[in-house]
Amino acid sequence: MHLASVASLLSFLALTTPTVAWFQPQYAGWKTLFFDGFIGAQGSLPSEEKWLLKDTGRIPSVEIESVCRRTADHAQLSGKYSLQLMLQGAGANWTMPCLKSTFKFAPAPGRKTMFKASVRMSNGNKAESRVGTASIIWLLGECGTRECGLITAMGMWNAAPNTVFGAQDSAGHLGPNRPKDHRKETITWYLNDEPFYVVKGEEYAADQAQYASWQDLAHNMKTISIEMSVQKLRKDGGETLGGPGSALEVKNIGVYESE
């Protein structure tokens, strides 16, 4: 994406293998608004100053009972500068990690905004044992649902790398500041620094309702949400496994703004 004159939202995703050396990435032409490199002792919870861990709330599903839990069995620091997220349970009953950042951000007029995360899936369990699972990083509007803008920065079904996707959804609510021409704005998803999905403001230009949806997606306040869940009961006779062997590991996560 190349855009410097109006507000925008840029989402980067990198699937990498975490290293043991800690560092905070720096990007020329960008200033850091938020960063977490997950420093801390092995088995400890992530920083309460940066993350809210839900300890209640059933995730609606016809087949699966999923409940958020705030324990180190679900979200813990590795001790090697990464965060490990894990599902626990079996059959139709699961507990899951549900994280939401205390940090909030909105793309500034005349600037570009970049969200970037370095993640990987554990290969401890065989691929077939992760069927039915979902690992998702969202950028959520302040109400926490699609009603005020939801961007799926990363979605991964069944922990298979070739199923990474990006998406967006919004009910549409006008904010206070309308840019001169939002048709030139874009939201771009990257995988390993290569673009793979683009949404353009011109696709939301037919009427006021469509523009309101774009306002939700590209202009209004966002928080970062990370979740794992089991979406469906298996019909193939196989067993879905949680725990460390099916963990989602986040090496670092950050939000940046063009200078």
Tab-separated table of C-alpha atoms in Angstrom:
chain	number	residue	atom	x	y	z
A	1	MET	CA	0.000	0.000	0.000
A	2	HIS	CA	1.239	3.467	-0.875
A	3	LEU	CA	-0.887	6.229	0.595
A	4	ALA	CA	0.266	9.310	2.457
A	5	SER	CA	-2.432	11.956	2.170
A	6	VAL	CA	-5.356	10.453	4.053
A	7	ALA	CA	-6.060	8.154	6.987
A	8	SER	CA	-5.719	4.435	6.355
A	9	LEU	CA	-5.270	1.110	8.098
A	10	LEU	CA	-2.514	-1.269	7.085
A	11	SER	CA	-2.356	-4.807	8.459
A	12	PHE	CA	0.857	-6.849	8.301
A	13	LEU	CA	1.139	-10.512	9.266
A	14	ALA	CA	4.341	-12.555	9.484
A	15	LEU	CA	4.451	-16.290	10.133
A	16	THR	CA	7.909	-16.905	11.529
A	17	THR	CA	9.810	-19.044	13.997
A	18	PRO	CA	10.500	-17.169	17.249
A	19	THR	CA	14.137	-16.793	18.268
A	20	VAL	CA	15.490	-16.579	21.804
A	21	ALA	CA	16.990	-13.099	21.392
A	22	TRP	CA	14.627	-10.264	22.301
A	23	PHE	CA	14.467	-7.150	20.204
A	24	GLN	CA	11.911	-4.499	19.331
A	25	PRO	CA	11.581	-4.094	15.563
A	26	GLN	CA	12.148	-0.658	14.111
A	27	TYR	CA	10.808	0.384	10.715
A	28	ALA	CA	12.209	3.363	8.851
A	29	GLY	CA	9.596	6.066	8.443
A	30	TRP	CA	7.341	4.657	11.173
A	31	LYS	CA	6.939	5.464	14.857
A	32	THR	CA	5.810	2.874	17.403
A	33	LEU	CA	2.410	3.422	19.019
A	34	PHE	CA	2.185	0.060	20.805
A	35	PHE	CA	4.478	-2.922	21.185
A	36	ASP	CA	4.653	-6.106	23.227
A	37	GLY	CA	7.637	-8.452	22.994
A	38	PHE	CA	6.241	-10.653	25.798
A	39	ILE	CA	9.111	-10.410	28.247
A	40	GLY	CA	8.646	-12.393	31.449
A	41	ALA	CA	9.159	-15.637	33.310
A	42	GLN	CA	8.027	-18.901	31.759
A	43	GLY	CA	4.465	-19.740	32.794
A	44	SER	CA	3.478	-16.221	33.831
A	45	LEU	CA	0.451	-14.396	32.451
A	46	PRO	CA	0.910	-11.604	29.888
A	47	SER	CA	1.153	-8.030	31.156
A	48	GLU	CA	-2.059	-6.813	32.789
A	49	GLU	CA	-1.063	-3.282	31.782
A	50	LYS	CA	-1.286	-4.283	28.132
A	51	TRP	CA	-3.842	-7.103	28.025
A	52	LEU	CA	-7.236	-7.933	29.494
A	53	LEU	CA	-7.833	-11.680	29.855
A	54	LYS	CA	-11.496	-12.652	29.960
A	55	ASP	CA	-12.514	-15.213	32.554
A	56	THR	CA	-16.116	-15.705	31.538
A	57	GLY	CA	-18.365	-15.557	28.537
A	58	ARG	CA	-19.591	-18.417	26.422
A	59	ILE	CA	-18.754	-18.230	22.740
A	60	PRO	CA	-21.997	-18.976	20.851
A	61	SER	CA	-21.988	-22.170	18.846
A	62	VAL	CA	-24.614	-24.756	18.044
A	63	GLU	CA	-22.223	-27.646	18.601
A	64	ILE	CA	-19.453	-26.471	20.943
A	65	GLU	CA	-19.460	-25.041	24.462
A	66	SER	CA	-16.469	-22.667	24.637
A	67	VAL	CA	-15.728	-20.525	27.698
A	68	CYS	CA	-12.939	-17.947	28.117
A	69	ARG	CA	-10.539	-18.672	30.973
A	70	ARG	CA	-7.833	-16.508	32.558
A	71	THR	CA	-5.179	-19.069	33.539
A	72	ALA	CA	-1.626	-19.916	32.540
A	73	ASP	CA	-3.008	-23.136	31.020
A	74	HIS	CA	-4.595	-20.918	28.377
A	75	ALA	CA	-2.238	-17.933	28.012
A	76	GLN	CA	1.345	-17.880	29.269
A	77	LEU	CA	4.717	-16.374	28.493
A	78	SER	CA	7.251	-18.849	27.130
A	79	GLY	CA	10.213	-17.303	28.936
A	80	LYS	CA	11.788	-16.914	25.486
A	81	TYR	CA	10.057	-13.697	24.416
A	82	SER	CA	6.772	-15.025	23.114
A	83	LEU	CA	3.190	-15.617	24.226
A	84	GLN	CA	1.683	-19.097	24.021
A	85	LEU	CA	-2.099	-19.483	23.702
A	86	MET	CA	-3.729	-22.862	24.250
A	87	LEU	CA	-7.117	-24.561	24.132
A	88	GLN	CA	-8.104	-27.010	26.862
A	89	GLY	CA	-10.877	-29.583	26.714
A	90	ALA	CA	-12.353	-32.385	24.635
A	91	GLY	CA	-15.455	-33.256	22.655
A	92	ALA	CA	-18.061	-30.500	22.871
A	93	ASN	CA	-16.640	-28.764	25.959
A	94	TRP	CA	-13.662	-26.423	25.694
A	95	THR	CA	-12.046	-23.547	27.535
A	96	MET	CA	-10.108	-20.990	25.556
A	97	PRO	CA	-7.835	-17.925	25.778
A	98	CYS	CA	-9.515	-14.561	25.072
A	99	LEU	CA	-7.234	-11.514	25.118
A	100	LYS	CA	-8.051	-7.887	24.440
A	101	SER	CA	-5.527	-5.059	24.433
A	102	THR	CA	-5.863	-2.144	26.832
A	103	PHE	CA	-4.324	-0.063	24.038
A	104	LYS	CA	-6.707	1.646	21.627
A	105	PHE	CA	-5.848	3.343	18.370
A	106	ALA	CA	-7.420	5.042	15.371
A	107	PRO	CA	-5.677	5.857	12.081
A	108	ALA	CA	-4.765	9.544	12.047
A	109	PRO	CA	-5.765	11.793	9.128
A	110	GLY	CA	-2.900	12.142	6.681
A	111	ARG	CA	-1.041	9.129	8.116
A	112	LYS	CA	-0.679	5.440	7.425
A	113	THR	CA	-1.205	2.920	10.218
A	114	MET	CA	0.460	-0.492	10.364
A	115	PHE	CA	-0.498	-3.426	12.574
A	116	LYS	CA	2.064	-6.219	12.595
A	117	ALA	CA	2.303	-9.551	14.399
A	118	SER	CA	4.816	-12.383	14.185
A	119	VAL	CA	3.109	-15.716	14.881
A	120	ARG	CA	3.426	-19.443	14.402
A	121	MET	CA	1.447	-22.593	15.193
A	122	SER	CA	2.907	-25.378	17.280
A	123	ASN	CA	3.638	-28.562	15.368
A	124	GLY	CA	3.552	-30.754	18.478
A	125	ASN	CA	0.229	-32.314	17.479
A	126	LYS	CA	-0.423	-33.768	14.047
A	127	ALA	CA	-2.395	-31.608	11.648
A	128	GLU	CA	-5.405	-33.917	11.737
A	129	SER	CA	-5.714	-33.404	15.511
A	130	ARG	CA	-6.329	-29.663	14.982
A	131	VAL	CA	-9.352	-30.046	12.705
A	132	GLY	CA	-12.178	-27.803	13.883
A	133	THR	CA	-9.967	-25.228	15.622
A	134	ALA	CA	-9.657	-21.533	14.817
A	135	SER	CA	-6.933	-19.007	15.732
A	136	ILE	CA	-7.883	-15.384	15.129
A	137	ILE	CA	-6.416	-11.914	15.641
A	138	TRP	CA	-9.017	-9.181	15.304
A	139	LEU	CA	-8.940	-5.410	15.242
A	140	LEU	CA	-12.229	-4.577	16.943
A	141	GLY	CA	-14.271	-1.429	17.192
A	142	GLU	CA	-14.920	-0.163	20.700
A	143	CYS	CA	-18.209	-2.043	21.064
A	144	GLY	CA	-16.339	-5.307	20.467
A	145	THR	CA	-18.542	-6.649	17.640
A	146	ARG	CA	-19.106	-6.172	13.899
A	147	GLU	CA	-21.614	-3.461	14.770
A	148	CYS	CA	-18.800	-0.896	15.000
A	149	GLY	CA	-16.241	-2.422	12.653
A	150	LEU	CA	-14.317	-5.690	12.766
A	151	ILE	CA	-11.141	-6.486	10.857
A	152	THR	CA	-9.780	-10.022	10.882
A	153	ALA	CA	-6.058	-9.290	10.727
A	154	MET	CA	-5.349	-13.028	10.790
A	155	GLY	CA	-7.600	-16.046	10.688
A	156	MET	CA	-6.337	-19.607	10.618
A	157	TRP	CA	-8.601	-22.641	10.456
A	158	ASN	CA	-7.361	-26.072	11.569
A	159	ALA	CA	-3.876	-24.554	12.194
A	160	ALA	CA	-2.965	-25.055	8.533
A	161	PRO	CA	-0.705	-22.248	7.164
A	162	ASN	CA	-2.344	-22.339	3.740
A	163	THR	CA	-5.690	-21.352	5.280
A	164	VAL	CA	-4.594	-17.945	6.617
A	165	PHE	CA	-7.119	-15.316	5.587
A	166	GLY	CA	-8.150	-11.715	6.143
A	167	ALA	CA	-11.655	-10.262	6.275
A	168	GLN	CA	-13.684	-7.261	7.349
A	169	ASP	CA	-17.241	-6.598	8.535
A	170	SER	CA	-19.178	-3.552	9.691
A	171	ALA	CA	-22.727	-2.381	10.330
A	172	GLY	CA	-21.783	1.216	9.512
A	173	HIS	CA	-21.644	4.198	11.860
A	174	LEU	CA	-20.476	7.645	10.794
A	175	GLY	CA	-17.631	9.173	12.767
A	176	PRO	CA	-16.939	12.880	13.226
A	177	ASN	CA	-14.332	13.382	10.502
A	178	ARG	CA	-14.922	12.548	6.862
A	179	PRO	CA	-11.819	12.695	4.609
A	180	LYS	CA	-11.848	14.608	1.360
A	181	ASP	CA	-11.834	11.411	-0.698
A	182	HIS	CA	-11.930	8.054	1.069
A	183	ARG	CA	-12.008	6.306	-2.321
A	184	LYS	CA	-8.201	6.513	-2.395
A	185	GLU	CA	-7.821	4.691	0.922
A	186	THR	CA	-6.992	1.005	1.199
A	187	ILE	CA	-6.615	-1.713	3.825
A	188	THR	CA	-3.936	-4.217	2.833
A	189	TRP	CA	-3.115	-7.579	4.426
A	190	TYR	CA	0.404	-9.004	4.183
A	191	LEU	CA	1.714	-12.524	4.800
A	192	ASN	CA	5.486	-12.754	5.227
A	193	ASP	CA	5.685	-9.166	3.919
A	194	GLU	CA	3.835	-10.063	0.706
A	195	PRO	CA	0.364	-8.560	0.072
A	196	PHE	CA	-2.413	-11.126	-0.284
A	197	TYR	CA	-5.667	-9.237	0.271
A	198	VAL	CA	-6.731	-5.632	-0.353
A	199	VAL	CA	-9.944	-3.748	0.420
A	200	LYS	CA	-10.393	-0.364	-1.239
A	201	GLY	CA	-12.360	2.639	-0.077
A	202	GLU	CA	-13.831	2.944	-3.552
A	203	GLU	CA	-15.675	-0.322	-2.879
A	204	TYR	CA	-17.584	1.536	-0.137
A	205	ALA	CA	-18.552	4.622	-2.141
A	206	ALA	CA	-22.044	3.870	-3.471
A	207	ASP	CA	-23.956	5.721	-0.752
A	208	GLN	CA	-23.816	7.125	2.765
A	209	ALA	CA	-24.438	3.727	4.349
A	210	GLN	CA	-21.450	2.198	2.579
A	211	TYR	CA	-19.258	5.116	3.553
A	212	ALA	CA	-20.352	4.664	7.185
A	213	SER	CA	-19.137	1.070	7.013
A	214	TRP	CA	-15.772	2.244	5.695
A	215	GLN	CA	-15.601	4.786	8.507
A	216	ASP	CA	-16.001	1.937	10.994
A	217	LEU	CA	-13.279	-0.118	9.346
A	218	ALA	CA	-10.629	2.445	8.468
A	219	HIS	CA	-11.137	5.490	10.700
A	220	ASN	CA	-12.749	4.652	14.029
A	221	MET	CA	-11.099	3.446	17.247
A	222	LYS	CA	-9.770	-0.127	17.429
A	223	THR	CA	-8.473	-2.582	20.025
A	224	ILE	CA	-6.526	-5.814	19.413
A	225	SER	CA	-8.226	-9.115	20.249
A	226	ILE	CA	-6.643	-12.601	20.133
A	227	GLU	CA	-8.651	-15.802	20.529
A	228	MET	CA	-8.475	-19.527	19.918
A	229	SER	CA	-11.564	-21.683	19.787
A	230	VAL	CA	-13.012	-24.982	18.648
A	231	GLN	CA	-15.670	-24.269	16.056
A	232	LYS	CA	-17.249	-27.606	15.187
A	233	LEU	CA	-17.635	-31.164	16.383
A	234	ARG	CA	-15.730	-33.598	14.232
A	235	LYS	CA	-17.698	-35.896	11.958
A	236	ASP	CA	-14.762	-37.984	10.772
A	237	GLY	CA	-14.216	-39.996	13.959
A	238	GLY	CA	-10.974	-38.176	14.756
A	239	GLU	CA	-10.069	-36.392	18.005
A	240	THR	CA	-9.348	-32.677	18.316
A	241	LEU	CA	-6.474	-31.954	20.713
A	242	GLY	CA	-5.604	-28.781	22.620
A	243	GLY	CA	-2.719	-27.984	24.950
A	244	PRO	CA	0.854	-27.021	24.012
A	245	GLY	CA	0.900	-29.273	20.951
A	246	SER	CA	-1.752	-27.115	19.280
A	247	ALA	CA	-0.694	-23.740	20.677
A	248	LEU	CA	-0.691	-20.408	18.885
A	249	GLU	CA	2.585	-18.608	19.634
A	250	VAL	CA	2.930	-14.842	19.213
A	251	LYS	CA	6.497	-13.584	19.134
A	252	ASN	CA	5.682	-9.895	19.096
A	253	ILE	CA	2.847	-7.597	18.165
A	254	GLY	CA	2.833	-3.879	17.415
A	255	VAL	CA	1.012	-0.875	15.995
A	256	TYR	CA	2.925	1.783	14.041
A	257	GLU	CA	2.163	5.137	12.424
A	258	SER	CA	3.893	6.762	9.470
A	259	GLU	CA	6.016	9.790	10.334
